Amino acid sequence: MSHSKAASIFNTDEKKVNWHDKALWFVRHKRDKSVHAVEGWENLRSLGHGIKAHTLSNLDHYLTEFEANAIKNGVQVHWAADAEEHNKIVHSILKKHNAKKIVKSKSMLTEECHLNPYLEADGMEIIDTDLGERIVQLAKEPPSHIVLPAIHKTKEEVDELFQEHLGTKPCGGDPQYLTGEARKHLREKFMEADAAITGVNFAIADTGGFVVCTNEGNADMGAHLAPVHIACMGIEKIIPKQEYLGVFLRLLARSATGQPITTYSSHFKKPIEGNEMHIVIVDNGRTEQLSRPDFRASLHCIRCGACMNTCPIYRRSGGHSYDATIPGPIGSILSPGKDLKKHSTLPFASTLCGSCSDVCPVKIDIHSQLYKWRQIITKETPQPLVKKASMKMMGKVFSKPSQFERVGKVARWSLRNLPKSVINSKPNVWGKERDLPLGPKESFDDWYKNREKND
Amino acid sequence: MIGIKTEKKMTSRENILSRAKANKPDLLELPVINVEVFADGKDLLEEFTKKVEVVGGNVVEQNVSETIFSQVSKMYPDAKVNYATLEGAGDFNTVSLEALKKPHELENLDVLILESILGVAENGAVWLSDGQLPIRVLPFITNHLVIVLKKENIVPFLHQAYPILAKKDNDFGVFISGPSKTADIEQSLVIGAHGAMTLTVVLK
Ligand code: SF4
């Protein structure tokens, strides 16, 4: 399904769209307030960008260094070329420990690899423990945002879900009560877990350690109670030295939610005595993205979600309309790299306003990469006939000023004189869901010339 | 000549590393961090206190007239299960860690007192690591967390914190900023998700 079609489904509930739009804009606002209070914020962003760019330019070296140090720390390191291999590795570790009940904290990578269904097929119970992720798991939906997975759900919907699955009392969607019930429910799961899976925010080459950031404390409750901890990471999570955490931890939470840092920034290095710790390092298309000079900077992403919160298209189309694990502006650069045909409409789901690039804490040129994908896509994938024909026509019109002037006159007259049913007819996609303005009598060109004359 | 059949299949590790090597751009310089550009002249104690409160925690001064244990006991009069890693805890501790068979038995811990060696003014975070944590799950599983911190151990930014941590061999360590929280239901902030429901920093 194209992005615009999927977005139109989300747009059938206007009230919800407005709420979604405002809620995310509020998060963007909190980000602004928080970053404006940081002296040298732009310096910090440049550092984030520079450190990531350097790391990618020496990625094989840092991965090897990280591996060697992690092994020294008593951690078992595994490598997965793709999603399937990742799932097989995780499954075999769990199997070896005869693990049946698994708790997982937020990890976009395991979403990307579709780990849950893979493990469930072998009868394992896998519980997402981040509250937002648990909500969408109960609803049998994918997350719609990388930081706020259940942002598309109303509190009343959560209330109903919890009544059905957790046996809670109807509460009119009281967040305090519902969170309390989720805490009790998930405590039980933590207590009985045979293994814990977490993601990785940063992996540090010079120590072999890794950092996991959460607000809820779910990664720690899982990892410190279960006898086995499996941490899954993409190859781009590497940073060279621990001191650079000072840069990235300062950037991450402020950009994500406006908090000065996440509640917990847990630095794992060695397993608890008697327990096992595993790290699975995954490629799954990342080295290919690294080969594309125009798009490799997309691998700098630290998954803060700021580009989504600020995007006028994302806010009004919802995360599910992107039909990809990572939605929004950054997802629209990453997804075509994996499957150009399936995701060919995503780079067009943007106004190219550039707001995403402005807020990105690691200075990814998101909107120019979107533009570059468009160039490739219009060449390589078939475009709808109407779009192609009208683009061609406009190209001709723009190239001849006299013709442009004539067409403009007709358009202005039409907007003033034709009935709405004609103006908003089907071929005019700009008339869909909106009224076009009344055409002015005079073109800008005429107005400008007359103005000069009158001076 | 090596035929395709006799060629050993590359492992995924070799495959990923060789692709990363082949596909990476020319080496780019690592930027140099000049921490002076971040200096904002804020008062450390004031900023630290403000940030702990912003993230939902409390800051109190240690009373000179009583022990930390009696001060904390008064803060949580209903607490039944308490534990402190500080010296002289005596009667305050109602559980003995040595007697635990597994960390899960700490499930009903009401109040935990720990000492931190480092606080960060810009974000109200305090550092805890294996040295101060006899059992890793302690600060997460407790209902209420009290952390004692010396005022002189507060640094302005994370940039000043990491050089201090680099000198210590931390097998596990965590920055904790405020009590556990979530806003996953319609963006309403709820304090007390999976970790501690309150966090108090006692400054001495
Ligand atoms: S692209 Fe930038 S703004 Fe978007 S999620 Fe990644 S780091 Fe955040």
mmCIF file of C-alpha atoms in Angstrom, chain A residues 98-286:
data_model
loop_
_atom_site.group_PDB
_atom_site.id
_atom_site.type_symbol
_atom_site.label_atom_id
_atom_site.label_comp_id
_atom_site.label_asym_id
_atom_site.label_seq_id
_atom_site.Cartn_x
_atom_site.Cartn_y
_atom_site.Cartn_z
ATOM 1 C CA ASN A 98 15.804 -24.436 28.082
ATOM 2 C CA ALA A 99 14.266 -20.958 28.402
ATOM 3 C CA LYS A 100 10.497 -20.830 28.025
ATOM 4 C CA LYS A 101 9.682 -17.424 29.484
ATOM 5 C CA ILE A 102 11.522 -14.452 28.116
ATOM 6 C CA VAL A 103 11.263 -10.773 28.978
ATOM 7 C CA LYS A 104 12.355 -8.229 26.414
ATOM 8 C CA SER A 105 13.011 -4.535 26.777
ATOM 9 C CA LYS A 106 12.703 -2.120 23.904
ATOM 10 C CA SER A 107 14.767 -3.000 20.891
ATOM 11 C CA MET A 108 13.895 -1.743 17.434
ATOM 12 C CA LEU A 109 16.367 -4.257 16.019
ATOM 13 C CA THR A 110 14.436 -7.260 17.290
ATOM 14 C CA GLU A 111 11.299 -5.660 15.796
ATOM 15 C CA GLU A 112 13.130 -5.256 12.508
ATOM 16 C CA CYS A 113 14.114 -8.952 12.614
ATOM 17 C CA HIS A 114 10.607 -10.098 13.660
ATOM 18 C CA LEU A 115 12.097 -12.016 16.554
ATOM 19 C CA ASN A 116 8.898 -12.460 18.579
ATOM 20 C CA PRO A 117 6.947 -14.566 16.073
ATOM 21 C CA TYR A 118 10.073 -16.638 15.423
ATOM 22 C CA LEU A 119 10.402 -17.559 19.101
ATOM 23 C CA GLU A 120 6.669 -17.938 19.624
ATOM 24 C CA ALA A 121 6.568 -20.508 16.835
ATOM 25 C CA ASP A 122 8.654 -22.736 19.108
ATOM 26 C CA GLY A 123 6.285 -22.290 22.026
ATOM 27 C CA MET A 124 8.325 -19.656 23.891
ATOM 28 C CA GLU A 125 6.547 -16.846 25.730
ATOM 29 C CA ILE A 126 8.119 -13.505 24.932
ATOM 30 C CA ILE A 127 6.887 -10.475 26.837
ATOM 31 C CA ASP A 128 7.646 -6.907 25.792
ATOM 32 C CA THR A 129 8.183 -5.075 29.066
ATOM 33 C CA ASP A 130 8.253 -1.433 28.028
ATOM 34 C CA LEU A 131 4.729 -0.251 28.842
ATOM 35 C CA GLY A 132 4.106 1.192 25.375
ATOM 36 C CA GLU A 133 5.418 -1.945 23.724
ATOM 37 C CA ARG A 134 3.341 -4.159 25.999
ATOM 38 C CA ILE A 135 0.263 -2.181 24.981
ATOM 39 C CA VAL A 136 0.877 -2.699 21.270
ATOM 40 C CA GLN A 137 1.849 -6.323 21.857
ATOM 41 C CA LEU A 138 -1.509 -6.955 23.543
ATOM 42 C CA ALA A 139 -3.232 -5.172 20.672
ATOM 43 C CA LYS A 140 -1.263 -7.345 18.206
ATOM 44 C CA GLU A 141 0.088 -4.270 16.452
ATOM 45 C CA PRO A 142 3.584 -3.063 15.666
ATOM 46 C CA PRO A 143 4.893 0.054 17.466
ATOM 47 C CA SER A 144 3.993 3.278 15.646
ATOM 48 C CA HIS A 145 6.889 5.373 16.987
ATOM 49 C CA ILE A 146 10.403 4.369 18.062
ATOM 50 C CA VAL A 147 10.296 6.152 21.427
ATOM 51 C CA LEU A 148 6.526 6.292 22.043
ATOM 52 C CA PRO A 149 5.371 2.924 20.675
ATOM 53 C CA ALA A 150 1.694 3.348 21.621
ATOM 54 C CA ILE A 151 1.284 7.024 20.773
ATOM 55 C CA HIS A 152 -1.545 6.094 18.367
ATOM 56 C CA LYS A 153 -3.643 4.550 21.147
ATOM 57 C CA THR A 154 -6.101 6.493 23.275
ATOM 58 C CA LYS A 155 -6.269 5.855 27.008
ATOM 59 C CA GLU A 156 -9.741 4.400 26.571
ATOM 60 C CA GLU A 157 -8.351 1.841 24.131
ATOM 61 C CA VAL A 158 -5.624 0.920 26.636
ATOM 62 C CA ASP A 159 -8.288 0.592 29.330
ATOM 63 C CA GLU A 160 -10.221 -1.899 27.199
ATOM 64 C CA LEU A 161 -7.104 -3.871 26.268
ATOM 65 C CA PHE A 162 -6.084 -4.202 29.907
ATOM 66 C CA GLN A 163 -9.583 -5.281 30.939
ATOM 67 C CA GLU A 164 -9.485 -8.003 28.330
ATOM 68 C CA HIS A 165 -5.930 -9.249 28.883
ATOM 69 C CA LEU A 166 -4.984 -8.298 32.435
ATOM 70 C CA GLY A 167 -8.423 -8.410 34.023
ATOM 71 C CA THR A 168 -8.368 -4.802 35.223
ATOM 72 C CA LYS A 169 -11.444 -2.858 36.312
ATOM 73 C CA PRO A 170 -12.984 -0.293 33.942
ATOM 74 C CA CYS A 171 -11.392 3.030 34.900
ATOM 75 C CA GLY A 172 -12.231 5.489 32.157
ATOM 76 C CA GLY A 173 -8.622 5.292 31.002
ATOM 77 C CA ASP A 174 -6.946 6.476 34.227
ATOM 78 C CA PRO A 175 -3.214 6.380 33.338
ATOM 79 C CA GLN A 176 -2.126 6.144 36.986
ATOM 80 C CA TYR A 177 -4.278 3.092 37.667
ATOM 81 C CA LEU A 178 -3.428 1.409 34.365
ATOM 82 C CA THR A 179 0.319 1.925 34.834
ATOM 83 C CA GLY A 180 0.070 0.528 38.375
ATOM 84 C CA GLU A 181 -1.683 -2.582 37.089
ATOM 85 C CA ALA A 182 0.921 -2.995 34.346
ATOM 86 C CA ARG A 183 3.658 -2.739 36.967
ATOM 87 C CA LYS A 184 2.104 -5.613 38.938
ATOM 88 C CA HIS A 185 1.538 -7.724 35.838
ATOM 89 C CA LEU A 186 5.075 -7.215 34.541
ATOM 90 C CA ARG A 187 6.675 -7.739 37.969
ATOM 91 C CA GLU A 188 5.338 -11.267 37.835
ATOM 92 C CA LYS A 189 6.891 -11.715 34.423
ATOM 93 C CA PHE A 190 10.269 -10.406 35.625
ATOM 94 C CA MET A 191 10.178 -12.770 38.589
ATOM 95 C CA GLU A 192 9.637 -15.874 36.514
ATOM 96 C CA ALA A 193 11.752 -15.035 33.436
ATOM 97 C CA ASP A 194 14.325 -17.585 32.255
ATOM 98 C CA ALA A 195 16.120 -15.088 30.045
ATOM 99 C CA ALA A 196 16.164 -11.364 29.263
ATOM 100 C CA ILE A 197 16.652 -9.716 25.886
ATOM 101 C CA THR A 198 17.590 -6.048 25.576
ATOM 102 C CA GLY A 199 18.609 -3.692 22.824
ATOM 103 C CA VAL A 200 21.778 -1.621 22.876
ATOM 104 C CA ASN A 201 21.946 2.179 22.639
ATOM 105 C CA PHE A 202 25.724 2.462 22.504
ATOM 106 C CA ALA A 203 28.467 -0.166 22.327
ATOM 107 C CA ILE A 204 31.885 1.043 23.430
ATOM 108 C CA ALA A 205 34.883 -0.291 21.518
ATOM 109 C CA ASP A 206 37.564 0.529 24.079
ATOM 110 C CA THR A 207 35.804 -1.137 27.022
ATOM 111 C CA GLY A 208 33.725 -3.845 25.339
ATOM 112 C CA GLY A 209 30.774 -2.575 27.361
ATOM 113 C CA PHE A 210 27.382 -1.350 26.201
ATOM 114 C CA VAL A 211 24.775 1.109 27.417
ATOM 115 C CA VAL A 212 21.013 0.635 27.551
ATOM 116 C CA CYS A 213 18.753 3.636 28.240
ATOM 117 C CA THR A 214 15.227 3.360 29.653
ATOM 118 C CA ASN A 215 12.877 5.469 31.723
ATOM 119 C CA GLU A 216 10.924 2.618 33.217
ATOM 120 C CA GLY A 217 13.752 0.433 34.489
ATOM 121 C CA ASN A 218 12.484 -2.571 32.555
ATOM 122 C CA ALA A 219 15.798 -3.469 30.894
ATOM 123 C CA ASP A 220 17.476 -3.648 34.309
ATOM 124 C CA MET A 221 14.680 -5.579 35.987
ATOM 125 C CA GLY A 222 14.977 -8.171 33.233
ATOM 126 C CA ALA A 223 18.742 -8.334 32.842
ATOM 127 C CA HIS A 224 19.665 -8.482 36.543
ATOM 128 C CA LEU A 225 17.090 -11.084 37.539
ATOM 129 C CA ALA A 226 17.254 -13.597 34.690
ATOM 130 C CA PRO A 227 20.241 -15.991 34.486
ATOM 131 C CA VAL A 228 20.838 -15.158 30.809
ATOM 132 C CA HIS A 229 21.041 -11.707 29.205
ATOM 133 C CA ILE A 230 21.085 -11.393 25.415
ATOM 134 C CA ALA A 231 21.784 -7.914 24.009
ATOM 135 C CA CYS A 232 21.095 -7.362 20.308
ATOM 136 C CA MET A 233 22.740 -4.531 18.386
ATOM 137 C CA GLY A 234 23.164 -3.251 14.845
ATOM 138 C CA ILE A 235 26.761 -2.696 13.740
ATOM 139 C CA GLU A 236 26.212 1.078 13.718
ATOM 140 C CA LYS A 237 25.789 1.262 17.519
ATOM 141 C CA ILE A 238 29.551 1.333 18.053
ATOM 142 C CA ILE A 239 31.350 4.358 19.494
ATOM 143 C CA PRO A 240 35.132 4.386 19.914
ATOM 144 C CA LYS A 241 35.526 5.436 23.544
ATOM 145 C CA GLN A 242 33.494 5.555 26.723
ATOM 146 C CA GLU A 243 34.076 9.293 27.169
ATOM 147 C CA TYR A 244 31.966 9.936 24.025
ATOM 148 C CA LEU A 245 28.952 8.801 26.001
ATOM 149 C CA GLY A 246 29.200 12.275 27.474
ATOM 150 C CA VAL A 247 28.226 13.626 24.060
ATOM 151 C CA PHE A 248 25.587 11.082 23.099
ATOM 152 C CA LEU A 249 23.802 10.781 26.441
ATOM 153 C CA ARG A 250 23.548 14.562 26.538
ATOM 154 C CA LEU A 251 21.984 14.567 23.075
ATOM 155 C CA LEU A 252 19.692 11.546 23.234
ATOM 156 C CA ALA A 253 17.045 12.164 25.891
ATOM 157 C CA ARG A 254 16.857 15.911 25.333
ATOM 158 C CA SER A 255 16.090 15.300 21.675
ATOM 159 C CA ALA A 256 13.694 12.460 22.438
ATOM 160 C CA THR A 257 11.434 13.778 25.196
ATOM 161 C CA GLY A 258 13.112 16.898 26.547
ATOM 162 C CA GLN A 259 14.403 15.104 29.655
ATOM 163 C CA PRO A 260 18.000 15.987 30.545
ATOM 164 C CA ILE A 261 18.853 12.234 30.505
ATOM 165 C CA THR A 262 16.815 9.037 30.640
ATOM 166 C CA THR A 263 16.033 7.815 34.158
ATOM 167 C CA TYR A 264 18.383 4.853 33.754
ATOM 168 C CA SER A 265 21.540 4.781 31.640
ATOM 169 C CA SER A 266 22.876 1.330 32.427
ATOM 170 C CA HIS A 267 26.465 0.481 31.584
ATOM 171 C CA PHE A 268 26.869 -3.289 31.183
ATOM 172 C CA LYS A 269 30.342 -4.768 30.961
ATOM 173 C CA LYS A 270 30.674 -8.123 32.681
ATOM 174 C CA PRO A 271 28.000 -10.704 33.460
ATOM 175 C CA ILE A 272 26.921 -11.324 37.057
ATOM 176 C CA GLU A 273 28.981 -14.178 38.462
ATOM 177 C CA GLY A 274 27.345 -17.432 37.477
ATOM 178 C CA ASN A 275 25.168 -15.798 34.800
ATOM 179 C CA GLU A 276 25.651 -15.527 31.049
ATOM 180 C CA MET A 277 25.789 -12.432 28.876
ATOM 181 C CA HIS A 278 25.589 -12.566 25.088
ATOM 182 C CA ILE A 279 25.883 -9.881 22.425
ATOM 183 C CA VAL A 280 24.510 -10.414 18.930
ATOM 184 C CA ILE A 281 26.002 -8.032 16.342
ATOM 185 C CA VAL A 282 23.734 -7.661 13.322
ATOM 186 C CA ASP A 283 24.256 -6.356 9.795
ATOM 187 C CA ASN A 284 20.916 -6.891 8.029
ATOM 188 C CA GLY A 285 21.509 -4.392 5.235
ATOM 189 C CA ARG A 286 23.641 -1.922 7.167
#
